[in-house]
mmCIF file of C-alpha atoms and ligand atoms in Angstrom:
data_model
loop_
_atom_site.group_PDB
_atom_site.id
_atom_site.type_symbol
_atom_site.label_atom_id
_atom_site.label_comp_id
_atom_site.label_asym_id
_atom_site.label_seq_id
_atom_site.Cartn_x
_atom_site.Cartn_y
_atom_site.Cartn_z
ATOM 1 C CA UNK A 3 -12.729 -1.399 14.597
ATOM 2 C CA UNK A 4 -10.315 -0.717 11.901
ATOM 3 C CA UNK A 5 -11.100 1.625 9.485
ATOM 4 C CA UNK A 6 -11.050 1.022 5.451
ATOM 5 C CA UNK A 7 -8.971 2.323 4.035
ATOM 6 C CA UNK A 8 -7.828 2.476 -0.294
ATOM 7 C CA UNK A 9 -4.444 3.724 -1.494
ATOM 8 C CA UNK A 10 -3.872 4.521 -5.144
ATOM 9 C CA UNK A 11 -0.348 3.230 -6.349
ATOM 10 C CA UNK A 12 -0.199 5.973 -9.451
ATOM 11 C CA UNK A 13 3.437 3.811 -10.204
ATOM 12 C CA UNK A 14 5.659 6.336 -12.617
ATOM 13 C CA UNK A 15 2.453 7.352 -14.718
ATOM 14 C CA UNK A 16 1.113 10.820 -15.314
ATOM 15 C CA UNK A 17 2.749 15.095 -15.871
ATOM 16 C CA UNK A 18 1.294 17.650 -14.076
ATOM 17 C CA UNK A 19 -1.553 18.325 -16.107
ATOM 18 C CA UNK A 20 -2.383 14.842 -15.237
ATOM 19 C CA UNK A 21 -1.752 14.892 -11.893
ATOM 20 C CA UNK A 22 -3.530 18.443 -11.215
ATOM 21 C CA UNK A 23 -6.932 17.605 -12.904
ATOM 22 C CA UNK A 24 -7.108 13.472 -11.516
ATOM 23 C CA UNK A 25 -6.711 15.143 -8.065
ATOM 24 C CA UNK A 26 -9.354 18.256 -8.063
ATOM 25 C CA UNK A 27 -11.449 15.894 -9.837
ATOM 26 C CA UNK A 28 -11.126 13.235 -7.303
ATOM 27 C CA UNK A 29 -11.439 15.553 -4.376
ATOM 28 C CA UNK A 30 -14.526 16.982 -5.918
ATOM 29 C CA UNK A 31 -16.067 13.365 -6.196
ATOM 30 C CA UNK A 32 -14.853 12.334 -2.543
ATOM 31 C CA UNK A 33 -15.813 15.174 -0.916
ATOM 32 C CA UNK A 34 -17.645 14.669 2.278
ATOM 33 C CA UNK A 35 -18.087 12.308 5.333
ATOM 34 C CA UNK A 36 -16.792 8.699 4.719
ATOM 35 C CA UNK A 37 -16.472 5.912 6.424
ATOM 36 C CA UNK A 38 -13.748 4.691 4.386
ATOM 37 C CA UNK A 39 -10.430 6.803 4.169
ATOM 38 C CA UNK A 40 -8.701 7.798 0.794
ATOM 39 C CA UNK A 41 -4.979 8.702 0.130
ATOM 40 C CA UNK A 42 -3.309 8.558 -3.120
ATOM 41 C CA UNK A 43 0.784 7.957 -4.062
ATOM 42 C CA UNK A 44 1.752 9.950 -6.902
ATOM 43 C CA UNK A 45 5.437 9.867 -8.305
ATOM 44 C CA UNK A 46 7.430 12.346 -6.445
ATOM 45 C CA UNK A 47 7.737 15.440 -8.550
ATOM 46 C CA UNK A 48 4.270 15.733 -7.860
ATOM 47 C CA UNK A 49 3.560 15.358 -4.139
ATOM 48 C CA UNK A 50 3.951 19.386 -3.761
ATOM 49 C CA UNK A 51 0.979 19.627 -6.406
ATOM 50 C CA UNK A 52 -0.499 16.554 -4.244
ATOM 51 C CA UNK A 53 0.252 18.811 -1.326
ATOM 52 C CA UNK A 54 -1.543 21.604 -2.864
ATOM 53 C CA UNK A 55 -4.556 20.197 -3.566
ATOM 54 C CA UNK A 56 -5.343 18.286 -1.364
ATOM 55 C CA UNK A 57 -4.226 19.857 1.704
ATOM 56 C CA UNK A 58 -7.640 21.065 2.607
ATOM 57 C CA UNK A 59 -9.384 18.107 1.693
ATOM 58 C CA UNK A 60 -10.133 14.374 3.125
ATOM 59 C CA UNK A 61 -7.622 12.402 0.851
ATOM 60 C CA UNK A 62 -4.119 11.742 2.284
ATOM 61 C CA UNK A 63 -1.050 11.690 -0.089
ATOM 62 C CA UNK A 64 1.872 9.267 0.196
ATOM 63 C CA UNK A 65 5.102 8.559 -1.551
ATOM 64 C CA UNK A 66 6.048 5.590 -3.290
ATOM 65 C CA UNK A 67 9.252 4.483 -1.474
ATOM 66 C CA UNK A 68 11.737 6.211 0.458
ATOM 67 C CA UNK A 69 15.111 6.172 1.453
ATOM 68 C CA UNK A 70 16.573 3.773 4.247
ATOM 69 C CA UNK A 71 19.250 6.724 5.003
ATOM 70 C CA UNK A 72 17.846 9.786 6.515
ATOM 71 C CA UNK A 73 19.927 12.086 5.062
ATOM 72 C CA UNK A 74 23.585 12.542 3.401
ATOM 73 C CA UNK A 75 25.697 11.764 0.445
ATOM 74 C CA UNK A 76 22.742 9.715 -0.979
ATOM 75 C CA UNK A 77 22.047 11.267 -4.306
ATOM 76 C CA UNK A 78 19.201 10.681 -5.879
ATOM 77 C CA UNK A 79 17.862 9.278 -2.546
ATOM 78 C CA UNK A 80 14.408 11.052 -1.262
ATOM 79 C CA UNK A 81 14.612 10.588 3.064
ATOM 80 C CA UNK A 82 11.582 9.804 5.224
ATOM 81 C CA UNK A 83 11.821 13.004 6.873
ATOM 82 C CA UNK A 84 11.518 15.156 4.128
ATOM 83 C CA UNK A 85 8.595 13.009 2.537
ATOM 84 C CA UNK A 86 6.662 13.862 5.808
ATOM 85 C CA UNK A 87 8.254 17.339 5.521
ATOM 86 C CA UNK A 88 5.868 17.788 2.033
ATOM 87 C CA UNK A 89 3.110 16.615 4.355
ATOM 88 C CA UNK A 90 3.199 12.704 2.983
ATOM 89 C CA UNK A 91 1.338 10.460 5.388
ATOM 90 C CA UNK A 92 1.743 7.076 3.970
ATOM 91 C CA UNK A 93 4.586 5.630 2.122
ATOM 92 C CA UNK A 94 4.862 2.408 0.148
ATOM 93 C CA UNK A 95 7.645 0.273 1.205
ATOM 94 C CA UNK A 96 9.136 -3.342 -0.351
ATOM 95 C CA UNK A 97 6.429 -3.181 -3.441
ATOM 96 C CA UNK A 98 7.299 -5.713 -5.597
ATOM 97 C CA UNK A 99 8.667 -4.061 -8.487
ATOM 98 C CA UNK A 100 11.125 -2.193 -5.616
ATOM 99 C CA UNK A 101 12.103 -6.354 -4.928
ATOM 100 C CA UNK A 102 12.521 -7.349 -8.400
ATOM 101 C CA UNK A 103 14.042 -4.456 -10.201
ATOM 102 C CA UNK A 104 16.083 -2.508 -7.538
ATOM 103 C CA UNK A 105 17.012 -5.768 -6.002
ATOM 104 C CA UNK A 106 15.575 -4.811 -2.266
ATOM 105 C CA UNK A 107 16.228 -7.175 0.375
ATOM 106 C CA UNK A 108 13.424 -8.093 2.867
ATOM 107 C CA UNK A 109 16.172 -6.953 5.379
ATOM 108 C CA UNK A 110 16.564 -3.727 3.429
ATOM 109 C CA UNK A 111 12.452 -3.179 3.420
ATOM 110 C CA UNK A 112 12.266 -3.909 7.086
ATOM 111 C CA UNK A 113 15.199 -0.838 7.863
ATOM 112 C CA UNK A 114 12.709 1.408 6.007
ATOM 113 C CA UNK A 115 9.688 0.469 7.696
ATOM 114 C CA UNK A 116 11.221 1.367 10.847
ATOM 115 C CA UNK A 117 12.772 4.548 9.194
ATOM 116 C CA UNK A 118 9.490 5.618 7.914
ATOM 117 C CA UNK A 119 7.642 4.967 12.138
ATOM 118 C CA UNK A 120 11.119 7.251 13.381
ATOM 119 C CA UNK A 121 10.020 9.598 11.241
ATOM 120 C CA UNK A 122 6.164 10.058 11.532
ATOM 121 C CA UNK A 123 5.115 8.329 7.915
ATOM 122 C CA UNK A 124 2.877 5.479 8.057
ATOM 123 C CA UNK A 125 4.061 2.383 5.996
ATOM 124 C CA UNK A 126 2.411 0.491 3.790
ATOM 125 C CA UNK A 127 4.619 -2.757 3.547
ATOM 126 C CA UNK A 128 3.798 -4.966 0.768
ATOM 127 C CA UNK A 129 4.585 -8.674 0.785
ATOM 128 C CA UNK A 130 3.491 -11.169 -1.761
ATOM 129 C CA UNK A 131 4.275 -14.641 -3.457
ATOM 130 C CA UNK A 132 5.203 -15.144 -6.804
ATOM 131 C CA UNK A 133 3.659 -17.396 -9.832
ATOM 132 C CA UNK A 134 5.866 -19.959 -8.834
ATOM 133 C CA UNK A 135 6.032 -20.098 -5.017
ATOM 134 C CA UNK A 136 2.306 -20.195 -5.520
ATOM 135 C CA UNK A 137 1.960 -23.392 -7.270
ATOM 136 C CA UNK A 138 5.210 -24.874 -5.534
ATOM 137 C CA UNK A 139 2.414 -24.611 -2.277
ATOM 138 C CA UNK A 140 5.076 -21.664 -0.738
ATOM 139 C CA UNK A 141 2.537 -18.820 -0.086
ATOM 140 C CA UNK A 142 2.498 -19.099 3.836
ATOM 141 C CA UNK A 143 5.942 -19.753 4.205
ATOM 142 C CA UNK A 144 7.242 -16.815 1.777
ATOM 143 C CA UNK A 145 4.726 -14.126 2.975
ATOM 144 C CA UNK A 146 5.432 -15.119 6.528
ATOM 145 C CA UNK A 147 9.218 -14.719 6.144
ATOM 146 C CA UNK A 148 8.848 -11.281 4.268
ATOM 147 C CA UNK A 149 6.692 -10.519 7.315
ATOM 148 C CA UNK A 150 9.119 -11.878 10.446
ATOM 149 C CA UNK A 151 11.976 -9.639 8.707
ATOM 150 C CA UNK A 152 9.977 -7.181 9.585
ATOM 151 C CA UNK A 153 8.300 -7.901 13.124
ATOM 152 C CA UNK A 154 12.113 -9.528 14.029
ATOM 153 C CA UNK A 155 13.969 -5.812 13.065
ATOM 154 C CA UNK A 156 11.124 -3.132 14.473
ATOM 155 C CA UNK A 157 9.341 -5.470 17.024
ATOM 156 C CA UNK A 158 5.370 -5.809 17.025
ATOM 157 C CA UNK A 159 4.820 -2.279 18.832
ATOM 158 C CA UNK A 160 6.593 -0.573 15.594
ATOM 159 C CA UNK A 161 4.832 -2.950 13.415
ATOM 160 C CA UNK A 162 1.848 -2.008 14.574
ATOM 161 C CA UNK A 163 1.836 1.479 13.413
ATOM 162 C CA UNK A 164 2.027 0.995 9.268
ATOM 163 C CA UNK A 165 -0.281 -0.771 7.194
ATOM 164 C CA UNK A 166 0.128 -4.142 5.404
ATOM 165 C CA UNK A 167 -0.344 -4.777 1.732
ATOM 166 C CA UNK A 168 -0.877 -8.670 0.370
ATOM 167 C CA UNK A 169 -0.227 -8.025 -2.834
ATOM 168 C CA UNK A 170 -0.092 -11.390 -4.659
ATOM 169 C CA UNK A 171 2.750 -10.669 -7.861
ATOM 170 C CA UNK A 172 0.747 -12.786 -9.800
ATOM 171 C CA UNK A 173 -2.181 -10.614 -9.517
ATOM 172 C CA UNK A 174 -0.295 -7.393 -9.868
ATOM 173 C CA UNK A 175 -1.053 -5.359 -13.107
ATOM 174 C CA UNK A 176 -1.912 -8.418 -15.053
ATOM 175 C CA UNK A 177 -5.936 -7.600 -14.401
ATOM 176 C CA UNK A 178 -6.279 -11.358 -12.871
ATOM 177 C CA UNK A 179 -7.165 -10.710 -9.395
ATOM 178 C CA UNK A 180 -6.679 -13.079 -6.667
ATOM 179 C CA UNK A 181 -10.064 -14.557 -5.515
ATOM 180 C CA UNK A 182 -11.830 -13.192 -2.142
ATOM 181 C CA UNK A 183 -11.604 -16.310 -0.815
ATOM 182 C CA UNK A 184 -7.191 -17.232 -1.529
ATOM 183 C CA UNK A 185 -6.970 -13.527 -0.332
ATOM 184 C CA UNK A 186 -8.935 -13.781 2.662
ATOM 185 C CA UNK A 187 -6.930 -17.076 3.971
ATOM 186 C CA UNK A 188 -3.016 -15.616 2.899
ATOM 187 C CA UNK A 189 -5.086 -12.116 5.314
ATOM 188 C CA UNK A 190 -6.107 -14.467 7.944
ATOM 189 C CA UNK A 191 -2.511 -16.013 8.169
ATOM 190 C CA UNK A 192 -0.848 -12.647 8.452
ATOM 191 C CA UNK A 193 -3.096 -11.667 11.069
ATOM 192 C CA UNK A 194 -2.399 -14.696 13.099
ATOM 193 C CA UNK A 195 1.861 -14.337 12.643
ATOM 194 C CA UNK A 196 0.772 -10.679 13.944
ATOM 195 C CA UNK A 197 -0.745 -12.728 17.129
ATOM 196 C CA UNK A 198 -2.878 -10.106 19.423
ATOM 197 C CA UNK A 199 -1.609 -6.918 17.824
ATOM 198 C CA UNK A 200 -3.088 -8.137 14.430
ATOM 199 C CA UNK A 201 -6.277 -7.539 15.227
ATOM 200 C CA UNK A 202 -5.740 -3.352 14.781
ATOM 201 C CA UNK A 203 -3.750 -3.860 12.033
ATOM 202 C CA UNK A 204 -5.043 -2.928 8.748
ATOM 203 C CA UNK A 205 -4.159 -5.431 6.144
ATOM 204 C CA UNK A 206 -5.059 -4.148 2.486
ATOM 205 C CA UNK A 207 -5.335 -6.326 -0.523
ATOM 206 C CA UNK A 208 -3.899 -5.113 -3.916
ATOM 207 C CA UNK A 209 -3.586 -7.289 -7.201
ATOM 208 C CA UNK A 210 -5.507 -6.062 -10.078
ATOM 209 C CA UNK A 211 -8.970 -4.549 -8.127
ATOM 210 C CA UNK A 212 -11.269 -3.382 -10.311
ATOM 211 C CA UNK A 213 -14.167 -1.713 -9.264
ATOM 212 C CA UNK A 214 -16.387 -4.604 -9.833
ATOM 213 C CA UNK A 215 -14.271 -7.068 -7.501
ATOM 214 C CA UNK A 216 -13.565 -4.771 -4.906
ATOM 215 C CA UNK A 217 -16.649 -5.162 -3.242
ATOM 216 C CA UNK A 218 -16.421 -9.340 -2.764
ATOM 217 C CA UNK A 219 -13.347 -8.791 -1.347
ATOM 218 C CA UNK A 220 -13.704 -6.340 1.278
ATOM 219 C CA UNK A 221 -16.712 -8.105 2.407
ATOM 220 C CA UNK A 222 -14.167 -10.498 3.636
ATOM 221 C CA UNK A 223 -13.534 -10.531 7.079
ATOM 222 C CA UNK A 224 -9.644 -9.539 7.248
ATOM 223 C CA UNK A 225 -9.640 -7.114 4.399
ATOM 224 C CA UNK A 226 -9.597 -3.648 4.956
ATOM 225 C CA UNK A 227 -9.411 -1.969 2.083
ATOM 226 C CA UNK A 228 -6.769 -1.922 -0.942
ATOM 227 C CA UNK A 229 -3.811 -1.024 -2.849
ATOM 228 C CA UNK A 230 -5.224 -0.052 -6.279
ATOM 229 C CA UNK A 231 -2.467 0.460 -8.810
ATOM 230 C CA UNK A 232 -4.127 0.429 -12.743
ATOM 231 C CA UNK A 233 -7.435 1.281 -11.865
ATOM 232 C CA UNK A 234 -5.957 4.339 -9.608
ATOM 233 C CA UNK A 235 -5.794 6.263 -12.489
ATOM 234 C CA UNK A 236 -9.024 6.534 -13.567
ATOM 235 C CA UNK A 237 -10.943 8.669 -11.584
ATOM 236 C CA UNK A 238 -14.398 6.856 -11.803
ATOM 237 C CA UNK A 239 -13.038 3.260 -10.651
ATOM 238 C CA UNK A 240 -11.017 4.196 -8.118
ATOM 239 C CA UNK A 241 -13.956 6.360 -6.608
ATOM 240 C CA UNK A 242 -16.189 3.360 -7.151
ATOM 241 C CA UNK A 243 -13.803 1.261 -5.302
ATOM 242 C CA UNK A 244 -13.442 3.824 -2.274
ATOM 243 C CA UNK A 245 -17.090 3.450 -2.460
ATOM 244 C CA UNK A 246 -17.220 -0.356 -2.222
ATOM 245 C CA UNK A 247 -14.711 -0.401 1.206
ATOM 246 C CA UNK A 248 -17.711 2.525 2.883
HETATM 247 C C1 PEP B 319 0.238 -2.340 -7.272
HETATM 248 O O1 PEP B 319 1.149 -2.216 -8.060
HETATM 249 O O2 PEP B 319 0.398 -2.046 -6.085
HETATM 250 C C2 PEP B 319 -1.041 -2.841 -7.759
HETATM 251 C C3 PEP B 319 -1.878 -3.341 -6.910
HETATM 252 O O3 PEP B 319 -1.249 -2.750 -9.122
HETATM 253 P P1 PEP B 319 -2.560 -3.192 -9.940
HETATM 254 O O4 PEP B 319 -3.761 -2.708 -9.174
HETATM 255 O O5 PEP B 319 -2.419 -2.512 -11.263
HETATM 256 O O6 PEP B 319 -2.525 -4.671 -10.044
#
């Protein structure tokens, strides 16, 4: 059995009076025994507040990237170590917008996955097709590739210990979320390039869920949960759609 799980992306939104009433409110509201488990990735000035909040409660925190180094003349660079250090669990790794704007390499993604394993942080690797690819019929074969990078530089074992995210670019921020049934198939495909270890692998879906789509598509049969960035920061929806993955 793999257990559901929903990650809010919080993205570089929020201040601290933000960040300190969203999460008592949230662990007030998700307080309890659930089936499904809850973490949240809030930008890094506020994972000690994260820390501090949550610490004694059921949600998880996470950071949104990290470093490939683990530590050194690297400024500005945040290292896997310390993230787990401040008591991070989870940490995004090769999100789109990390692709796109800071030019990240699926070779570059896959050194951080393994960096994040070495150093006890689970990670949550997204992959994901563009617009294009999409309607050029290249779904499969880019989503596979972003995916071999990663099996062919940590090896299934390693693999095995994060978390994948489909996350469709199309469908990210741009509230048109992919259907249960095109998400199911490109979850279905990973889990088969995963071969027998894909079957404890959680693979989440994130594009644009919104409380009242979550539930269609975790009733699919290869989707365990989500990556919810927009509707992450709004206390109500993203409870409702930890609710929806129970
Ligand atoms: C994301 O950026 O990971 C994401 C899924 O965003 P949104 O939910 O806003 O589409």
């Amino acid at each position: 059995m793999r257990r559901p799980i929903v990650i809010g992306n919080w993205k570089m939104n929020g201040d601290s009076a933000f960040t300190g009433d969203h999460l008592r409110s949230l662990a007030d509201k998700w307080a309890g025994v659930h089936n499904a488990e809850v973490a949240v990735c809030p930008p890094y000035p506020y994972l000690s507040l994260a820390s501090d909040i949550l610490e004694q409660t059921n949600i998880a925190w996470g950071a949104q990237d990290i470093s490939v180094e683990k530590n050194g003349a690297y400024t500005g660079e945040v290292s896997a170590s310390m993230l787990a250090d401040c008591g991070c669990k989870f940490a995004i790794v090769g999100h789109s917008e990390r692709r796109e704007y800071h030019a990240e390499s699926s070779e570059l993604v896959a050194k951080k996955f393994k960096v994040a394993v070495e150093s006890g942080i689970v990670p949550v690797l997204c992959v994901g097709e563009s617009l294009e690819d999409r309607e050029a019929d290249k779904t499969f074969d880019v989503v596979g590739r972003q995916l071999l990078k990663v099996v062919e530089h940590c090896g299934l074992d390693v693999v095995a210990k994060g978390i994948i995210a489909y996350e469709p670019i199309w469908a990210i921020g741009t509230g048109k979320s992919a259907t249960p049934q095109i998400a199911q198939d490109v979850h279905s495909y990973i889990r088969e390039v995963l071969g027998p270890e894909g079957d404890q692998i959680k693979i989440l879906y994130g594009g644009s869920v919104k409380p009242d789509s979550a539930e269609a598509l975790f009733k699919q049969k290869d989707i365990d949960g989500a990556l919810v960035g927009g509707a992450s920061l709004k206390v109500d929806d993203f409870v409702d759609i930890c609710k929806a993955a129970e």
